């Protein structure tokens, strides 16, 4: 009975935290950083869920990748959220697995870093695919419905993009592209200071 009460308290704390984060987004504080190190830290933060679902997790980092100008705390939040989501999605897999791959991508907007977080879970139902980033939409009994909305907002603040799609032969992938050339992120500490000085 006590454990149920503690779980409910944690769930309420999670809801409150997500609502505050979504309703009052912090100004981001970017710096040049290594995405690989941020992902490694995010894996550590998500380790409890990874262990709970007995997930076999592998990372593949392309050698010689450039740094990105980003907020380390915000990106850590993005990656840990997506890794936890992927771990939960593997509940229907016989041998749960997550593969994280980071590589250089050349696109129309210039050079970027592509981060794929893929699982072998149940995949994405096409009927709900368009709603996954909508605030307060969730398919889980105890989801807040704000996790992916917060993730998308943070990625867009960094002038990046995120897409969710089905994995082959099964499961789903979250694919993020972050620019490697300097682009002043939205709501950065510097831009906020400039506004105050005007």
Short mmCIF file of C-alpha atoms in Angstrom, two decimals:
data_model
loop_
_atom_site.label_atom_id
_atom_site.label_comp_id
_atom_site.label_asym_id
_atom_site.label_seq_id
_atom_site.Cartn_x
_atom_site.Cartn_y
_atom_site.Cartn_z
CA UNK A 1 0.00 0.00 0.00
CA UNK A 2 2.85 2.37 0.90
CA UNK A 3 4.59 1.65 -2.42
CA UNK A 4 1.40 2.48 -4.35
CA UNK A 5 1.16 5.79 -2.49
CA UNK A 6 4.81 6.60 -3.25
CA UNK A 7 4.29 5.77 -6.93
CA UNK A 8 1.28 8.08 -7.07
CA UNK A 9 3.27 10.90 -5.45
CA UNK A 10 6.08 10.46 -8.00
CA UNK A 11 3.52 10.47 -10.81
CA UNK A 12 1.97 13.72 -9.53
CA UNK A 13 5.44 15.26 -9.22
CA UNK A 14 6.17 14.25 -12.81
CA UNK A 15 2.93 15.85 -14.03
CA UNK A 16 3.67 19.07 -12.14
CA UNK A 17 7.25 19.21 -13.42
CA UNK A 18 6.18 18.66 -17.05
CA UNK A 19 3.41 21.25 -16.81
CA UNK A 20 5.79 23.86 -15.40
CA UNK A 21 8.43 23.07 -18.03
CA UNK A 22 5.92 23.33 -20.86
CA UNK A 23 4.10 26.45 -19.63
CA UNK A 24 7.27 28.36 -18.69
CA UNK A 25 10.13 27.25 -20.94
CA UNK A 26 13.54 28.32 -19.66
CA UNK A 27 15.93 30.42 -21.68
CA UNK A 28 18.54 28.05 -23.08
CA UNK A 29 22.25 28.49 -22.34
CA UNK A 30 24.18 27.14 -25.33
CA UNK A 31 27.82 26.15 -25.51
CA UNK A 32 29.95 24.08 -27.88
CA UNK A 33 29.60 20.47 -26.82
CA UNK A 34 29.96 16.83 -27.81
CA UNK A 35 26.62 15.15 -28.49
CA UNK A 36 28.17 11.74 -27.72
CA UNK A 37 28.96 12.79 -24.15
CA UNK A 38 25.45 14.20 -23.65
CA UNK A 39 23.90 10.95 -24.92
CA UNK A 40 26.13 8.86 -22.64
CA UNK A 41 24.96 10.94 -19.66
CA UNK A 42 21.32 10.64 -20.76
CA UNK A 43 21.69 6.85 -20.91
CA UNK A 44 22.87 6.95 -17.29
CA UNK A 45 19.79 8.99 -16.30
CA UNK A 46 17.51 6.48 -18.05
CA UNK A 47 19.36 3.41 -16.75
CA UNK A 48 16.64 2.48 -14.24
CA UNK A 49 14.03 2.18 -17.02
CA UNK A 50 16.52 0.39 -19.27
CA UNK A 51 17.10 -2.18 -16.51
CA UNK A 52 13.39 -2.46 -15.66
CA UNK A 53 12.52 -3.45 -19.22
CA UNK A 54 15.71 -5.55 -19.59
CA UNK A 55 16.73 -3.59 -22.69
CA UNK A 56 19.90 -4.41 -24.62
CA UNK A 57 21.17 -0.93 -25.60
CA UNK A 58 23.89 -0.22 -28.18
CA UNK A 59 25.44 3.07 -29.33
CA UNK A 60 27.21 3.74 -32.62
CA UNK A 61 29.04 7.06 -33.02
CA UNK A 62 30.54 8.01 -36.37
CA UNK A 63 34.21 8.96 -35.84
CA UNK A 64 35.33 12.58 -36.11
CA UNK A 65 31.96 14.20 -35.52
CA UNK A 66 31.85 17.98 -35.01
CA UNK A 67 30.56 19.68 -31.87
CA UNK A 68 27.20 21.47 -31.76
CA UNK A 69 26.21 24.78 -30.16
CA UNK A 70 23.52 23.73 -27.71
CA UNK A 71 22.29 23.73 -24.13
CA UNK A 72 23.68 20.55 -22.49
CA UNK A 73 20.93 20.32 -19.86
CA UNK A 74 18.17 20.70 -22.43
CA UNK A 75 19.65 18.12 -24.80
CA UNK A 76 20.18 15.74 -21.89
CA UNK A 77 16.46 16.11 -21.12
CA UNK A 78 15.58 15.40 -24.77
CA UNK A 79 17.70 12.27 -25.06
CA UNK A 80 16.79 10.78 -21.66
CA UNK A 81 13.09 11.34 -22.42
CA UNK A 82 13.36 9.60 -25.79
CA UNK A 83 15.41 6.72 -24.37
CA UNK A 84 12.83 6.16 -21.60
CA UNK A 85 10.04 6.24 -24.21
CA UNK A 86 11.92 3.70 -26.32
CA UNK A 87 12.51 1.44 -23.32
CA UNK A 88 8.80 1.51 -22.42
CA UNK A 89 7.88 0.74 -26.03
CA UNK A 90 9.92 -2.50 -25.94
CA UNK A 91 7.56 -4.08 -23.40
CA UNK A 92 6.01 -6.12 -26.23
CA UNK A 93 9.36 -7.28 -27.65
CA UNK A 94 10.72 -10.77 -26.97
CA UNK A 95 14.28 -9.43 -26.78
CA UNK A 96 14.02 -5.68 -26.03
CA UNK A 97 16.63 -3.61 -27.85
CA UNK A 98 17.49 0.06 -28.38
CA UNK A 99 20.05 1.25 -30.91
CA UNK A 100 21.34 4.83 -30.80
CA UNK A 101 23.28 5.99 -33.83
CA UNK A 102 24.89 9.40 -34.40
CA UNK A 103 26.21 10.42 -37.80
CA UNK A 104 26.95 13.43 -39.98
CA UNK A 105 24.14 14.37 -42.36
CA UNK A 106 24.48 16.64 -45.38
CA UNK A 107 21.21 18.36 -46.21
CA UNK A 108 19.79 21.44 -47.95
CA UNK A 109 20.32 23.49 -44.77
CA UNK A 110 23.98 22.50 -44.49
CA UNK A 111 25.87 20.01 -42.34
CA UNK A 112 24.03 18.55 -39.39
CA UNK A 113 24.28 15.78 -36.83
CA UNK A 114 21.62 13.10 -37.11
CA UNK A 115 20.73 11.18 -33.97
CA UNK A 116 18.55 8.08 -34.38
CA UNK A 117 17.08 6.43 -31.27
CA UNK A 118 15.41 3.22 -32.45
CA UNK A 119 13.65 0.41 -30.60
CA UNK A 120 12.18 -2.94 -31.58
CA UNK A 121 8.89 -2.43 -29.75
CA UNK A 122 5.30 -2.17 -30.93
CA UNK A 123 5.86 0.64 -33.44
CA UNK A 124 3.69 3.68 -34.14
CA UNK A 125 0.01 3.31 -34.93
CA UNK A 126 -0.57 5.36 -38.12
CA UNK A 127 -3.89 6.56 -36.65
CA UNK A 128 -2.11 8.45 -33.86
CA UNK A 129 1.17 9.37 -35.57
CA UNK A 130 0.08 12.95 -36.30
CA UNK A 131 -0.90 13.55 -32.65
CA UNK A 132 2.26 12.35 -30.90
CA UNK A 133 3.76 15.84 -30.47
CA UNK A 134 0.45 17.40 -29.40
CA UNK A 135 0.44 18.69 -25.80
CA UNK A 136 -1.48 16.46 -23.35
CA UNK A 137 -1.90 13.63 -25.87
CA UNK A 138 -0.77 10.26 -24.54
CA UNK A 139 -1.50 6.60 -25.19
CA UNK A 140 -0.19 5.52 -21.78
CA UNK A 141 -2.30 5.12 -18.66
CA UNK A 142 0.09 7.24 -16.60
CA UNK A 143 1.59 9.52 -19.22
CA UNK A 144 1.49 13.31 -18.87
CA UNK A 145 1.17 13.86 -22.61
CA UNK A 146 3.81 16.60 -22.46
CA UNK A 147 7.09 14.71 -22.85
CA UNK A 148 7.23 14.72 -26.65
CA UNK A 149 5.81 18.25 -26.86
CA UNK A 150 8.65 19.46 -24.62
CA UNK A 151 11.20 17.49 -26.67
CA UNK A 152 9.97 19.06 -29.90
CA UNK A 153 10.05 22.57 -28.44
CA UNK A 154 13.65 22.14 -27.23
CA UNK A 155 14.81 20.79 -30.60
CA UNK A 156 13.14 23.69 -32.42
CA UNK A 157 14.80 26.16 -30.02
CA UNK A 158 18.09 24.72 -31.28
CA UNK A 159 17.03 25.21 -34.95
CA UNK A 160 16.86 21.45 -35.35
CA UNK A 161 14.17 19.01 -36.41
CA UNK A 162 12.67 15.79 -35.03
CA UNK A 163 10.64 13.08 -36.70
CA UNK A 164 9.04 9.90 -35.39
CA UNK A 165 8.68 6.97 -37.76
CA UNK A 166 8.39 3.20 -37.76
CA UNK A 167 11.53 1.09 -37.64
CA UNK A 168 12.25 -1.95 -39.80
CA UNK A 169 11.47 -4.77 -39.30
CA UNK A 170 9.63 -3.62 -36.15
CA UNK A 171 9.56 -0.84 -33.60
CA UNK A 172 9.94 2.91 -33.92
CA UNK A 173 12.65 5.55 -34.34
CA UNK A 174 13.04 9.12 -33.18
CA UNK A 175 15.29 10.93 -35.67
CA UNK A 176 16.78 14.29 -34.67
CA UNK A 177 18.91 16.57 -36.83
CA UNK A 178 20.89 19.37 -35.15
CA UNK A 179 22.86 22.01 -37.10
CA UNK A 180 26.65 22.00 -36.64
CA UNK A 181 27.19 25.53 -37.97
CA UNK A 182 26.60 28.39 -35.53
CA UNK A 183 22.95 29.43 -35.38
CA UNK A 184 21.77 31.54 -32.47
CA UNK A 185 19.22 29.34 -30.70
CA UNK A 186 15.85 30.83 -29.78
CA UNK A 187 15.46 32.16 -26.25
CA UNK A 188 19.18 31.84 -25.53
CA UNK A 189 20.68 33.62 -22.57
CA UNK A 190 22.63 35.98 -24.88
CA UNK A 191 19.56 37.07 -26.83
CA UNK A 192 17.66 37.61 -23.58
CA UNK A 193 20.49 39.81 -22.27
CA UNK A 194 20.47 41.83 -25.50
CA UNK A 195 16.74 42.43 -25.12
CA UNK A 196 17.26 43.66 -21.55
CA UNK A 197 20.01 46.08 -22.64
CA UNK A 198 17.88 47.72 -25.33
#
